[in-house]
Amino acid sequence: MSKRVSDEKYEKTLSFRFKQWFEGSKDPYLDVVEMKKQEERPQIQRHEQEERTILERVYDIEHNAKMRLFQKIYRVFSIVFCISLVFILLAAISHLPAIGTEERPINNEVSQRYIENGLQETGAVNIVTGMILDYRAFDTLGESHVLFIATGTVLILLRKEKKKKEQEVLEFSDRIYEPKNDVILQTVARVLVPTIMIFGIYIILAGHLGPGGGFSGGAVIGAGLILYLNAFGFKKTERFFNMKIYQRMSLCALACYSICKSYSFYTGANEIHSIIPLGTPGAILSSGLILILNICVGTVVAGTMFTFYAMFRKAN
């Protein structure tokens, strides 16, 4: 039978140290590692020190020779550039032909072609519409896409997914500048909005016969939608014109425009006779594809105007 060891001797044994380590009853670094009192760190953070260093070394003009030299060169270069630009512009203007002479750049064979052959080649009585949607149709296609891209950018930046309660709060605060139940505004809107819509449609459909077209007619329809929104609010307006409807209308209009003009570009570039008749000048169904293109452009413009206004109003 083993003899009992005293507590003093037991505390010196390896088994006792292992037991303390295993149970975690003693810090192994206590009285072993030298401990020092932590020094107080400066209150200024690291990025503030770096910013101060940059300001002292780079933007200290009084003690920074390179910065002083750069500013001198910058000022001299700015003066030289402005004087040179003014001289170039004056020299270019001095070589232009006098106002009213036949040698002016604006009086060339392009405008002469539009005026003399526009009705015969496009079938549009309105020469401006024939020029925009026939001779320069590719440029107009780019302008329509720019409107669509601009609207998409606004939607990405300003659109927020709102819950049902937030929608109710939005509808309640929708009339910040106009009363919710303004009888005068709503009565006037009921009379004017249908008239504005019909007038905008007329401008689009008759754009190849007289002053008007897709851009101006779309602007009129967009103004009518904005008036209806101001009078009756988002809840009633979104029953017949919301974001999904605008997206589908714009997509269909741009796709139709692209398909129609792709056909015209292909036939024109390959000198192929187009099967689409120009019709009788002065009739509503005439000028080839110009009537369809006017409808497409008017759809995009009207939706873009209303969407811009609605998104900025919701964002505010």
PDB file of C-alpha atoms in Angstrom, residues 171 174-175 180-181 186 190 228-229 231-242 306:
ATOM      1  CA  GLU A 171     -51.204  57.392 -51.391  1.00  0.00           C
ATOM      2  CA  ASP A 174     -49.510  61.830 -52.467  1.00  0.00           C
ATOM      3  CA  ARG A 175     -51.379  65.125 -52.333  1.00  0.00           C
ATOM      4  CA  LYS A 180     -56.812  65.075 -52.148  1.00  0.00           C
ATOM      5  CA  ASN A 181     -60.403  65.940 -53.028  1.00  0.00           C
ATOM      6  CA  GLN A 186     -60.792  66.910 -60.709  1.00  0.00           C
ATOM      7  CA  ARG A 190     -62.356  65.072 -66.353  1.00  0.00           C
ATOM      8  CA  TYR A 228     -54.721  62.945 -64.547  1.00  0.00           C
ATOM      9  CA  LEU A 229     -52.138  61.858 -61.976  1.00  0.00           C
ATOM     10  CA  ALA A 231     -55.973  65.214 -60.089  1.00  0.00           C
ATOM     11  CA  PHE A 232     -56.671  61.631 -59.022  1.00  0.00           C
ATOM     12  CA  GLY A 233     -53.412  60.260 -57.587  1.00  0.00           C
ATOM     13  CA  PHE A 234     -51.342  57.142 -58.191  1.00  0.00           C
ATOM     14  CA  LYS A 235     -53.954  54.619 -57.118  1.00  0.00           C
ATOM     15  CA  LYS A 236     -56.439  55.440 -59.873  1.00  0.00           C
ATOM     16  CA  THR A 237     -53.780  56.162 -62.498  1.00  0.00           C
ATOM     17  CA  GLU A 238     -52.083  52.788 -62.039  1.00  0.00           C
ATOM     18  CA  ARG A 239     -55.328  51.002 -62.839  1.00  0.00           C
ATOM     19  CA  PHE A 240     -54.769  51.641 -66.549  1.00  0.00           C
ATOM     20  CA  PHE A 241     -51.115  52.771 -66.767  1.00  0.00           C
ATOM     21  CA  ASN A 242     -48.465  51.300 -64.504  1.00  0.00           C
ATOM     22  CA  PHE A 306     -45.065  60.275 -67.501  1.00  0.00           C
TER      23      PHE A 306
END
